[in-house]
Coordinates of C-alpha atoms and ligand atoms in Angstrom, one line a residue:
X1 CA 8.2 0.2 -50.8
X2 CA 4.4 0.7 -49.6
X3 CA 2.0 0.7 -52.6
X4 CA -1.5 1.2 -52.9
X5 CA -3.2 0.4 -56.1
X6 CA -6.7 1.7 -56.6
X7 CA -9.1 -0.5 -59.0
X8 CA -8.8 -4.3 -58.8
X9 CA -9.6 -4.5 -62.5
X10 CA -7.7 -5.9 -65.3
X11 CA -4.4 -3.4 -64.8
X12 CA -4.7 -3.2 -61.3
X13 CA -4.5 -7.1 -60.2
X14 CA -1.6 -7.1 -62.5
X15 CA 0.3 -4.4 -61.1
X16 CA -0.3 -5.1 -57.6
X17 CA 1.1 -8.7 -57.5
X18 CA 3.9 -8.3 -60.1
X19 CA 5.0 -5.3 -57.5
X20 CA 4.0 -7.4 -54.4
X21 CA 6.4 -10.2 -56.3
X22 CA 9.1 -8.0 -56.4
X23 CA 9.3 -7.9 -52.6
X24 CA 7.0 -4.7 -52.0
X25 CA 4.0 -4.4 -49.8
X26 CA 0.8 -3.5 -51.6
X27 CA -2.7 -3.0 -50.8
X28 CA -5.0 -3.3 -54.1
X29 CA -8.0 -1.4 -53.1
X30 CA -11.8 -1.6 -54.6
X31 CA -14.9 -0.1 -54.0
X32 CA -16.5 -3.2 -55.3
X33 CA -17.0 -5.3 -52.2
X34 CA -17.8 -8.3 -53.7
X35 CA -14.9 -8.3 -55.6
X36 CA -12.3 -8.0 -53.3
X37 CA -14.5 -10.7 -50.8
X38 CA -13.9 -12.8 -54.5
X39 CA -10.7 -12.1 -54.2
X40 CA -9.7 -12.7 -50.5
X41 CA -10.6 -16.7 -52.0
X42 CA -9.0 -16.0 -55.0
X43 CA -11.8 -15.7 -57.1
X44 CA -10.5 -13.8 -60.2
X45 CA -13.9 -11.7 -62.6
X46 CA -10.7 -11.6 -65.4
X47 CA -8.8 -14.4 -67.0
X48 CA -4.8 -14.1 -67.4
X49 CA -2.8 -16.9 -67.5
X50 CA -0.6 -16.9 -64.2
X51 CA -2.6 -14.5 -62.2
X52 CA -4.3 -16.7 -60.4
X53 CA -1.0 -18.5 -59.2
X54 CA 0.6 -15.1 -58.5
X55 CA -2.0 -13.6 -56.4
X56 CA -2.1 -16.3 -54.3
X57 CA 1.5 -16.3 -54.0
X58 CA 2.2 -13.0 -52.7
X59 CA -1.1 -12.8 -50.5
X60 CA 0.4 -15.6 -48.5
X61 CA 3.3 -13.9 -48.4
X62 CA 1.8 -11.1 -47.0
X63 CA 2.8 -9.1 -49.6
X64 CA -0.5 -8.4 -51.1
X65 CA -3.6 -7.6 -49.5
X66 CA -7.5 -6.4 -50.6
X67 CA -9.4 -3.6 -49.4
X68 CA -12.3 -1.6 -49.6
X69 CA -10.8 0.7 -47.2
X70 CA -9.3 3.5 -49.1
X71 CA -8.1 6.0 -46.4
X72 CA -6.3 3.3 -44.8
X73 CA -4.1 2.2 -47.9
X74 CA -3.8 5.8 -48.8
X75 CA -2.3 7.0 -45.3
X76 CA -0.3 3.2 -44.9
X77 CA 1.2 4.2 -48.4
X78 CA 4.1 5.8 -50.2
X79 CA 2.6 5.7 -53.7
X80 CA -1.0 5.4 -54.6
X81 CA -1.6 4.0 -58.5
X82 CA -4.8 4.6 -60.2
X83 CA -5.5 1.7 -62.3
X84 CA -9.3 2.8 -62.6
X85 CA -11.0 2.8 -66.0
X86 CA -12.3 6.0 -67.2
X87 CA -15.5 6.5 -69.2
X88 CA -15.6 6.3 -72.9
X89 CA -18.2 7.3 -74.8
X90 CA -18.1 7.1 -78.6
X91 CA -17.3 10.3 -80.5
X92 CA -15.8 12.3 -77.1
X93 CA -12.3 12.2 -75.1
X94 CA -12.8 9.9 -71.7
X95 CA -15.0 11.3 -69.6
X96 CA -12.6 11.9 -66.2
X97 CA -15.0 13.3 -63.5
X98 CA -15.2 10.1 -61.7
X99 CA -11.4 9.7 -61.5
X100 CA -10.8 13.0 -60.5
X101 CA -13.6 12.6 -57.8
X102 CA -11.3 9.3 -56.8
X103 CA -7.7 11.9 -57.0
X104 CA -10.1 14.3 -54.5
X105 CA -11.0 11.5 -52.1
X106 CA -7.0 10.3 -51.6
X107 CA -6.2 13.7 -51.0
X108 CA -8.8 13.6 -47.9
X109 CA -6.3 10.9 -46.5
X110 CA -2.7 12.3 -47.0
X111 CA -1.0 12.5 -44.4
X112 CA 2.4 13.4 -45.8
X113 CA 4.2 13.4 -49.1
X114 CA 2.8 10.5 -51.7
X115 CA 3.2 10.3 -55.2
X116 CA 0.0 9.6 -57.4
X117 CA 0.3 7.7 -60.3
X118 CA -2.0 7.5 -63.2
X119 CA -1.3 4.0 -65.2
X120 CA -4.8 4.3 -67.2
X121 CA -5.1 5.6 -70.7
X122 CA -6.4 8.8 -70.1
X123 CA -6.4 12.0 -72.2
X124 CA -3.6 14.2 -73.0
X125 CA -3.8 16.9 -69.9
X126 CA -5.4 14.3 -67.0
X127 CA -2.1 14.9 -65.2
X128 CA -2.3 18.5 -64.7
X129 CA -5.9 18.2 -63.8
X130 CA -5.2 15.9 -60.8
X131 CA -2.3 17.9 -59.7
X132 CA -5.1 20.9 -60.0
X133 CA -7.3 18.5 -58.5
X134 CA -5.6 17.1 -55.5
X135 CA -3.9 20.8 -54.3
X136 CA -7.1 22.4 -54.0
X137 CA -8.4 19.7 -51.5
X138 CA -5.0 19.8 -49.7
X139 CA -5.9 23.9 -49.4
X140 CA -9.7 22.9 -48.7
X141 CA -8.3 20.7 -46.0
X142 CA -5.8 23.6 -45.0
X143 CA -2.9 21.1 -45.0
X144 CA 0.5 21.5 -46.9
X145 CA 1.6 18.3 -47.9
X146 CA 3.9 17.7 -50.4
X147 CA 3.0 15.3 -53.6
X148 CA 3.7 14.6 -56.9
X149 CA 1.7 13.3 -59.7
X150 CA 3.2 10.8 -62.3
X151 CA 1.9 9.1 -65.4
X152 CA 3.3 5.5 -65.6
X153 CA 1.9 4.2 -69.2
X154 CA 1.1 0.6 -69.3
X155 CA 1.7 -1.3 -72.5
X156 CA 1.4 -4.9 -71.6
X157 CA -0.7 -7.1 -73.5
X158 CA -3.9 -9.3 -72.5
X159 CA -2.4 -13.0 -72.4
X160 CA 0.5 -12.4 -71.7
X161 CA 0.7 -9.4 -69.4
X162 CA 2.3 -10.9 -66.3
X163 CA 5.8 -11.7 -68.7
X164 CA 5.1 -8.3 -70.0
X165 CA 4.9 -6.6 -66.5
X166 CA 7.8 -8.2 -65.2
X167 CA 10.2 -7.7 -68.3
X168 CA 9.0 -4.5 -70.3
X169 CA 10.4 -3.9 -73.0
X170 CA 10.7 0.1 -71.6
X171 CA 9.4 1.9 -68.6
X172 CA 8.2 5.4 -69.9
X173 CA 7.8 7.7 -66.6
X174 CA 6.2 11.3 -67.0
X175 CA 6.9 13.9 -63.8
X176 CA 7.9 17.0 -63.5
X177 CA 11.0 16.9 -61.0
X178 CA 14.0 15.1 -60.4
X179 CA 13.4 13.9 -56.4
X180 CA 10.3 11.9 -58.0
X181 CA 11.5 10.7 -60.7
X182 CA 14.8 9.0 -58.8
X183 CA 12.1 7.5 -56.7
X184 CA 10.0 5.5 -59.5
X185 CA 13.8 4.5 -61.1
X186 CA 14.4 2.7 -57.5
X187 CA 11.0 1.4 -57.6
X188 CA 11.5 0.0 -61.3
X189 CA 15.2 -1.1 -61.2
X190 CA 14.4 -4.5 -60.4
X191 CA 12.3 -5.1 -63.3
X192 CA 15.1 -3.5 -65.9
X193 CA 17.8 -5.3 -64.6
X194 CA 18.7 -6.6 -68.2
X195 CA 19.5 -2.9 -69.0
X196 CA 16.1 -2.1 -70.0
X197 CA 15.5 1.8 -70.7
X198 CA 13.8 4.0 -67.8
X199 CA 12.7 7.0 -70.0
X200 CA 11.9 9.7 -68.4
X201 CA 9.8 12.8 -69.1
X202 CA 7.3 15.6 -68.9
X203 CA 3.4 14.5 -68.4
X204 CA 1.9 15.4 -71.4
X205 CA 4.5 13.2 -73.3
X206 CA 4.2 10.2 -71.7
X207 CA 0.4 10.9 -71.3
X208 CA 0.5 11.1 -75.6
X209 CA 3.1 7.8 -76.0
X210 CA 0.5 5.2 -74.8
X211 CA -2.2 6.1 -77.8
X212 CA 0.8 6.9 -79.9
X213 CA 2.5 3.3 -79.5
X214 CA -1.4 1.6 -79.6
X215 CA -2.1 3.5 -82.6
X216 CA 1.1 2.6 -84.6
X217 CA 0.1 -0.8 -83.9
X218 CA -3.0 -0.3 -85.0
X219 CA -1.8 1.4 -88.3
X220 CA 0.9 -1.6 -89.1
X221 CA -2.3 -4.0 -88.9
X222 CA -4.4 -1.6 -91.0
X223 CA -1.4 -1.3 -93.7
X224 CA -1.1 -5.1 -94.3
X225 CA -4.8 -5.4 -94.2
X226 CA -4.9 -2.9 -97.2
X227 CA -2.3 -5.0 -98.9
X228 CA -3.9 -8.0 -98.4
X229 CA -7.1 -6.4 -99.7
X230 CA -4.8 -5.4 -103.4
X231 CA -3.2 -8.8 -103.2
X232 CA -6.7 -10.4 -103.7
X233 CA -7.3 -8.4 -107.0
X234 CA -3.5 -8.7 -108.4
X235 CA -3.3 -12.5 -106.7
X236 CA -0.4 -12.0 -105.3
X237 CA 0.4 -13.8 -101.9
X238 CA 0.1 -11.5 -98.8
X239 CA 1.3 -14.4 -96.6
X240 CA 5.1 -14.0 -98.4
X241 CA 4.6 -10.3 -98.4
X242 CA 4.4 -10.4 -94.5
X243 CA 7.8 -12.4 -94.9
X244 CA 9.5 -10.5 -97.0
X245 CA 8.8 -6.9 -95.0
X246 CA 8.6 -8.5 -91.9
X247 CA 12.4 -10.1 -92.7
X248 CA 13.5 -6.0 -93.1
X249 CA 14.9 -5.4 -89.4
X250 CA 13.8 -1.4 -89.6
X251 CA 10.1 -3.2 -90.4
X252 CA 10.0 -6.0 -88.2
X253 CA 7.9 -9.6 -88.1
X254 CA 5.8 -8.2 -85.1
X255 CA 1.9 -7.3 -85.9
X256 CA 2.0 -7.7 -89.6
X257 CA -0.2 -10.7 -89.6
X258 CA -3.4 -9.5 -92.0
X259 CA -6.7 -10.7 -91.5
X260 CA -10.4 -9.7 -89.4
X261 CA -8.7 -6.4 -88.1
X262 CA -7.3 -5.0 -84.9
X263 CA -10.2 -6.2 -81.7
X264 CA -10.2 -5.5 -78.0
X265 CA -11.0 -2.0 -76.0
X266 CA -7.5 -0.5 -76.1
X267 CA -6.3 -0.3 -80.1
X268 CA -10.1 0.7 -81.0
X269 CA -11.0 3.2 -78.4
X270 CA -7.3 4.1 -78.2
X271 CA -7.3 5.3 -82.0
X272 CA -10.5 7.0 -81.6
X273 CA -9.6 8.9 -78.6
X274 CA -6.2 9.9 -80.6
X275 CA -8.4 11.0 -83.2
X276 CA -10.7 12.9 -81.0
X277 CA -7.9 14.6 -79.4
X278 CA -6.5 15.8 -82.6
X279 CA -9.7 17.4 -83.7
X280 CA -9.9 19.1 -80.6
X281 CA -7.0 21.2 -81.0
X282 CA -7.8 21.6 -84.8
X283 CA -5.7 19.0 -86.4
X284 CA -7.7 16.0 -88.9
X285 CA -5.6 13.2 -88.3
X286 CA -6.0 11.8 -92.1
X287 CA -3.6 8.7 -91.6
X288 CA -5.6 7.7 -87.5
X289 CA -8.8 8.0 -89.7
X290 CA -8.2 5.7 -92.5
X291 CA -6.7 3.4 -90.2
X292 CA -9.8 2.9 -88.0
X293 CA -11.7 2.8 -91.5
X294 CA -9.6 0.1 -92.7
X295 CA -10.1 -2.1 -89.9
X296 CA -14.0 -1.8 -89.9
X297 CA -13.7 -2.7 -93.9
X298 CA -11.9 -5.6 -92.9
X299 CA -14.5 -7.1 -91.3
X300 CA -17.3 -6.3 -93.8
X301 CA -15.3 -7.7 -96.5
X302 CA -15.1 -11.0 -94.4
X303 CA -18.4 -11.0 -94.1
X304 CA -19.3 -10.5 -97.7
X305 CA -17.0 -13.1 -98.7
X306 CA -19.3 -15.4 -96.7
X307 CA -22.3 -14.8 -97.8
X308 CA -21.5 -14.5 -101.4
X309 CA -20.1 -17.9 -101.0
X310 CA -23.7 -18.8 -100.3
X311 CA -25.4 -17.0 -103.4
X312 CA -26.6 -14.1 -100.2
X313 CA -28.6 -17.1 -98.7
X314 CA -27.9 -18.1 -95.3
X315 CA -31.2 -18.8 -93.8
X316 CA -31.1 -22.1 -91.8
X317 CA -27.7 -22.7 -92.1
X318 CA -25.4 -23.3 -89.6
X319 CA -21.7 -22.5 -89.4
X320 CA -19.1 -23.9 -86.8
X321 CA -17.2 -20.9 -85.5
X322 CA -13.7 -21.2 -83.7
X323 CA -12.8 -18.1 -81.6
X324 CA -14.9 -15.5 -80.1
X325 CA -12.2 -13.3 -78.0
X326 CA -10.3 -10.7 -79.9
X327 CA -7.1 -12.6 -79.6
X328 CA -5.6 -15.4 -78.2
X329 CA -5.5 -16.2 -73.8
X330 CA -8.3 -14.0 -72.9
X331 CA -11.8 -14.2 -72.4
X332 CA -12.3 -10.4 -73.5
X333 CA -14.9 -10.2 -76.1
X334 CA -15.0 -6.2 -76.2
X335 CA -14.7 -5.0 -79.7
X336 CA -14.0 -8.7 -80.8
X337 CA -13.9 -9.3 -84.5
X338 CA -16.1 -12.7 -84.3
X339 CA -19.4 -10.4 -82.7
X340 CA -19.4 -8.2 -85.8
X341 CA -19.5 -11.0 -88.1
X342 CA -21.9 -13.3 -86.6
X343 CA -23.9 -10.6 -85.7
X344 CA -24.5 -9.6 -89.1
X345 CA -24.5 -13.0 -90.2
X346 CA -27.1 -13.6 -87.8
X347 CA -29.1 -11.1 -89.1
X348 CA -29.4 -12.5 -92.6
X349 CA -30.8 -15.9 -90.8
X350 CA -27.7 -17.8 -90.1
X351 CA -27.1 -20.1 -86.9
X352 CA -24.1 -21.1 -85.1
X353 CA -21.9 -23.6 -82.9
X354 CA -19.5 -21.9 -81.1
X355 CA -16.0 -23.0 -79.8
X356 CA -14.1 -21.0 -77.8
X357 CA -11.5 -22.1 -75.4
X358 CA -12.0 -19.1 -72.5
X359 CA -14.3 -16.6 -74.1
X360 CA -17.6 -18.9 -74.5
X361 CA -19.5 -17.9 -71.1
X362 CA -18.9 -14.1 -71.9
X363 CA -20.6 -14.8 -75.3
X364 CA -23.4 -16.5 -74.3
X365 CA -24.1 -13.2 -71.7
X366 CA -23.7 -11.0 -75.1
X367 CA -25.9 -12.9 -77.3
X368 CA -28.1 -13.8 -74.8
X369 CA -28.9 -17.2 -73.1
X370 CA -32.1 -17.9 -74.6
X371 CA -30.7 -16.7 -78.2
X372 CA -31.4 -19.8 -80.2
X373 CA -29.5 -18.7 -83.6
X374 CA -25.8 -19.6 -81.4
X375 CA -25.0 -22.5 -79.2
X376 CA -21.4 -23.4 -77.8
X377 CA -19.3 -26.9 -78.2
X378 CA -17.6 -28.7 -75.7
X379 CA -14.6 -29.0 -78.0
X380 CA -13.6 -27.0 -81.5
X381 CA -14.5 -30.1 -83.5
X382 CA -17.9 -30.7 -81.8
X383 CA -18.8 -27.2 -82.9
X384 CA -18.3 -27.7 -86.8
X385 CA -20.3 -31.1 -86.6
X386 CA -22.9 -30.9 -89.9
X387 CA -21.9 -27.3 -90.3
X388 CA -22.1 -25.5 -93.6
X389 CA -18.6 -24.4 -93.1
X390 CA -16.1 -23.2 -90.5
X391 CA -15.6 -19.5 -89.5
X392 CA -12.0 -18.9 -87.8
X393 CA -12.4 -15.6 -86.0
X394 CA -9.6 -15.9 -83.3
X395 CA -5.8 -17.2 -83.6
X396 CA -5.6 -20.0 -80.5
X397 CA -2.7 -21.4 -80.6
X398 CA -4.7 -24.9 -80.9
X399 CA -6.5 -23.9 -84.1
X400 CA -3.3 -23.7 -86.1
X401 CA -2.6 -27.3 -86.5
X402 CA -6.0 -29.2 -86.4
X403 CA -6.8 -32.8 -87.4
X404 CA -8.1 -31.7 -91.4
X405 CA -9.7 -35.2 -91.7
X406 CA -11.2 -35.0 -88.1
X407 CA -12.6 -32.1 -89.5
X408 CA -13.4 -32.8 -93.2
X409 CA -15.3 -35.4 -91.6
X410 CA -17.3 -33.6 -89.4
X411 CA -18.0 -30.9 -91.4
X412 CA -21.2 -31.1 -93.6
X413 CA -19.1 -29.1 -96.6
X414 CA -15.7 -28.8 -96.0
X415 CA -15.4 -25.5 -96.4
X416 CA -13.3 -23.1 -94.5
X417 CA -13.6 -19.2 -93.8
X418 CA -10.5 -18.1 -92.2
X419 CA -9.8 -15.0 -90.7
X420 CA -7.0 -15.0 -89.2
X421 CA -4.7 -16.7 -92.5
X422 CA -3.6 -20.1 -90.1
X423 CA -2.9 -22.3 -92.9
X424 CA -1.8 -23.1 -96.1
X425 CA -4.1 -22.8 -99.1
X426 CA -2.3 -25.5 -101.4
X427 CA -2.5 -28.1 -98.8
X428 CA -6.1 -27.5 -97.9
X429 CA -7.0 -27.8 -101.3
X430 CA -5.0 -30.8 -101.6
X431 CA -7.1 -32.4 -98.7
X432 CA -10.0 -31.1 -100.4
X433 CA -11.2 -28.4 -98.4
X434 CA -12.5 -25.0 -100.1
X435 CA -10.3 -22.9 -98.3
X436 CA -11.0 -18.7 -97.9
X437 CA -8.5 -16.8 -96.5
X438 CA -7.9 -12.5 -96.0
X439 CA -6.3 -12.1 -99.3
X440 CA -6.8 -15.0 -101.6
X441 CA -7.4 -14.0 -104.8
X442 CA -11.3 -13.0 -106.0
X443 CA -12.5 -15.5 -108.3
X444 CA -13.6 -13.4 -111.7
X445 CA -17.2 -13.8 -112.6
Ligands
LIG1 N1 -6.8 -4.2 -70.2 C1 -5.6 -3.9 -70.8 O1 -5.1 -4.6 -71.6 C2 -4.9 -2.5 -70.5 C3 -3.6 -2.4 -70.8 C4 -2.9 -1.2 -70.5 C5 -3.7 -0.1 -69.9 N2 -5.0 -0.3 -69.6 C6 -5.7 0.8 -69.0 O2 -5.8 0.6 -67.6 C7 -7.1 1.2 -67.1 C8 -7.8 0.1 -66.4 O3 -8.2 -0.9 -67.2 P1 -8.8 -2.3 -66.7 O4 -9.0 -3.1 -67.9 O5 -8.0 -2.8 -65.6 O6 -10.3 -1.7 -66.2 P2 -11.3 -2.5 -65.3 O7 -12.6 -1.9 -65.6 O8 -11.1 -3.9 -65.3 O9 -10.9 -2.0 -63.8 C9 -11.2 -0.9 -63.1 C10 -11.5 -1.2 -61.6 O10 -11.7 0.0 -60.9 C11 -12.7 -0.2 -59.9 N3 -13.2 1.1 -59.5 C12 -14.0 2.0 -60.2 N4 -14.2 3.1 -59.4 C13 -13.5 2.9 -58.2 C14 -13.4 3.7 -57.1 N5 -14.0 4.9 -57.0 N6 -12.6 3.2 -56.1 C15 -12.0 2.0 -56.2 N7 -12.1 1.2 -57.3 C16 -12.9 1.6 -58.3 C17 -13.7 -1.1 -60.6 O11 -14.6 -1.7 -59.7 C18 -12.8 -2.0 -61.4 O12 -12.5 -3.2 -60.6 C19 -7.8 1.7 -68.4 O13 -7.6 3.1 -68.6 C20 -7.1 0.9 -69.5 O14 -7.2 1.7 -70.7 C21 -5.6 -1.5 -69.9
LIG2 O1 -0.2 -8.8 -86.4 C1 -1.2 -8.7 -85.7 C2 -1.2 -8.5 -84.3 C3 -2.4 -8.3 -83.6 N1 -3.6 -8.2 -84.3 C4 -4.8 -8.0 -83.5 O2 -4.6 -6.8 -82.8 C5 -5.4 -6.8 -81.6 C6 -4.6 -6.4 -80.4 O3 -3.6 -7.3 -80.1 P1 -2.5 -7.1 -78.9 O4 -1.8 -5.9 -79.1 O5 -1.7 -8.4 -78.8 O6 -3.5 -7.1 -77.7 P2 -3.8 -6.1 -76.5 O7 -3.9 -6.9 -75.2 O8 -5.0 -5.2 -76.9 O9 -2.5 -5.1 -76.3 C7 -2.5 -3.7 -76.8 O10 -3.2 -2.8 -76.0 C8 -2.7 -2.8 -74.6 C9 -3.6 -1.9 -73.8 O11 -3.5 -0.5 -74.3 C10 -1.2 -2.3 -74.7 O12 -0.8 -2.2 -73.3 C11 -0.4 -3.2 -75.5 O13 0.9 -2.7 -75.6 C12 -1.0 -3.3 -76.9 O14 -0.3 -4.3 -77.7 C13 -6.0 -8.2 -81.5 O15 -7.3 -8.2 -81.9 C14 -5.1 -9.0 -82.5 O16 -5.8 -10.1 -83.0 C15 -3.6 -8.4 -85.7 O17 -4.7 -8.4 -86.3 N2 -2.5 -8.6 -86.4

């Protein structure tokens, strides 16, 4: 089939090349010129492992091109995605004029039937308003073309969205009739050819199933969180907890790992925005609420645990820190875990060396170049050299099984603030680390 996909962000360069890899032609359109120039040499702005290798695949295939031209892929184009990010502003729903704007501007181009599909988290009613949208510029333009609009959730996850893309767990398609929705099952069959569900339904649902599956998530990550918080007043061991619910198949072993709290745009803004749209039909979601204010705690109660360590006096000293993204395989620092805490760390007259393996460039540009309080390591162990202690913020697959005497030696104390629970707390102390951990038990005074 003919695709276009508008935006070349994030969700956009991965669905235009997993689509281009299953054998369609797609034109993955910008109005950024420099990025699609970047682009046309396969210079990515956003790390995912694979993309690179994938892009460049299927543009020598000639299955994938980039544009700034958007009438062109429009009219060459059986189904246009929107992969644009809309605007969030804290406290409000998205703001959508600007991608409405972009819904009026395709429908200056159609030139026969075309299916618009919205794969951004948007809020609850965006569908009807670019049906609304796109038929009154189809009557400005006195034309009667037929279209339909379709909302196409995405739930793949940073890291390892290509192997998410390409086997989903479920394809969830919202549309109102029957001809459209055959259309996006021949589209998807060859990515569900394990038997994987198509679901199908109305808009709205499938508009409400993206925040609703984010902020379950979110909710499962906020409830062990709480339990790890009661585990480190009764001492009991939230690491076995996490085996014992996870080993319950209607729980599951999937996001029940405590520790700094949900990061990244999607789960935070995607919980608020649940919340907002709740209040605005009159509903106080009590359980979305405490969720969000459980995973803010979290990361006060980290940083508490740090500076109490150090009698509430951190002038002068430095910490090694390992992990600045909000998870693992990305360099996304939005809404990262490790900013709150250093930040406030920071502010009570701490310094840093940094070590991340991706995410170290897109730190510097947040704390600023010339900001002498943080500097960045070649390598994880250069960054605890002399340090006070280490501060795991981030779970990199590298962290988990380090060299302790590499790192004992290094360190100035060997003393360990872990946020993300890594290791074992009986063989650290048996090395002879102090070891802190979301959970351990609060020493009594
Ligand atoms: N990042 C994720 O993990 C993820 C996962 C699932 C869904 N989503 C959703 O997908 C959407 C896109 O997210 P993203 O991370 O790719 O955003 P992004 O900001 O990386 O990408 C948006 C792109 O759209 C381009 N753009 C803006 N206005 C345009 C216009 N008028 N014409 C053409 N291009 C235009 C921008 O230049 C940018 O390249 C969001 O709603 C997000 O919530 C993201
Ligand atoms: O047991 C866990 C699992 C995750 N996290 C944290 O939760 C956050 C989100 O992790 P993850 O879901 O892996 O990353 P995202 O790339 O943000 O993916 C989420 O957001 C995407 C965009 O909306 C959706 O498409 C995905 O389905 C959804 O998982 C990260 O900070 C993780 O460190 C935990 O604290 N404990």
């Amino acid at each position: 089939m003919k695709l276009a996909v508008i935006g070349a962000g994030y969700i956009g360069l991965i669905t235009a090349s997993c689509f281009a890899e299953m054998g369609n032609e797609v034109i993955c359109v910008d109005f950024d010129e420099k990025k699609i120039d970047n682009l046309d040499h396969y210079r990515l702005s956003v790390y995912e492992p694979g993309l690179e290798d994938l892009i460049r695949r299927n543009c020598k295939g000639n299955r994938l091109f980039f544009s700034t031209n958007l009438s062109k892929a429009v009219e060459d184009s059986l189904i246009c995605y929107l992969t644009l990010s809309p605007i969030y502003r804290e406290g409000e729903l998205s703001d959508i004029t600007y991608y409405l704007a972009v819904a009026q501007d395709i429908s200056r181009h159609l030139n026969g039937y075309k299916v618009i599909v919205n794969k951004s988290n948007v809020p609850v009613g965006t569908a009807a308003r670019l049906q609304k949208t796109i038929a009154q510029e189809l009557a400005v333009r006195g034309v009667e073309y037929e279209f339909d609009v379709v909302v196409d959730p995405e739930f793949v996850k940073q890291g390892t969205a290509i192997e998410d893309f390409m086997k989903p767990d479920r394809i969830v398609i919202g549309c109102d009739n029957e001809r459209v929705a055959e259309l996006m099952k021949e589209l998807y069959a060859p990515f569900v050819r394990t038997n994987r569900p198509i679901i199908i339904m109305d808009l709205v649902s499938a508009e409400l199933i993206k925040y609703s599956a984010n902020a379950f998530l979110a909710t499962k990550i906020s409830f062990m969180n709480e339990l790890a918080n009661i585990c480190a007043i009764t001492g009991a061991d939230i690491n076995l907890i996490r085996l014992g619910l996870g080993s319950d198949s209607r729980i599951g072993n999937l996001f029940l790992f405590p520790g700094l709290g949900y990061g990244g745009l999607r789960f935070s803004q995607g919980v608020r925005e649940l919340i907002q749209t709740a209040k605005t039909i009159g509903y106080t979601p009590r359980l979305l609420e405490a969720t969000e204010a459980i995973n803010q705690n979290q990361r006060r109660l980290f940083i508490d645990m740090i500076s109490a360590y150090f009698h509430d006096d951190l002038r002068g000293r430095v910490f090694g820190v390992w992990g600045l993204s909000f998870k693992p395989w990305t360099d996304d620092i939005r809404e990262a875990p490790a900013l709150t805490v250093i930040n406030a760390l920071m502010e009570k007259g701490a310094r840093f060396k940094a070590y991340d393996p991706q995410a170290q460039k897109a730190a510097q540009e947040f704390f600023g170049v010339s900001n002498t309080a943080i500097s960045y390591a070649a390598d994880m162990y250069e960054a605890v050299d002399d340090a006070a202690a280490l501060i795991i913020n981030t779970d990199w697959t590298m962290f988990r099984t380090p060299d302790f005497n590499r790192l004992k030696s290094r360190l100035r104390t060997a003393v360990i603030f872990d946020g993300r629970n890594l290791y074992n707390c009986q063989k650290l102390t048996q090395l002879g680390f102090e070891y802190f951990y979301i959970g351990k038990k609060q020493r009594t005074a």
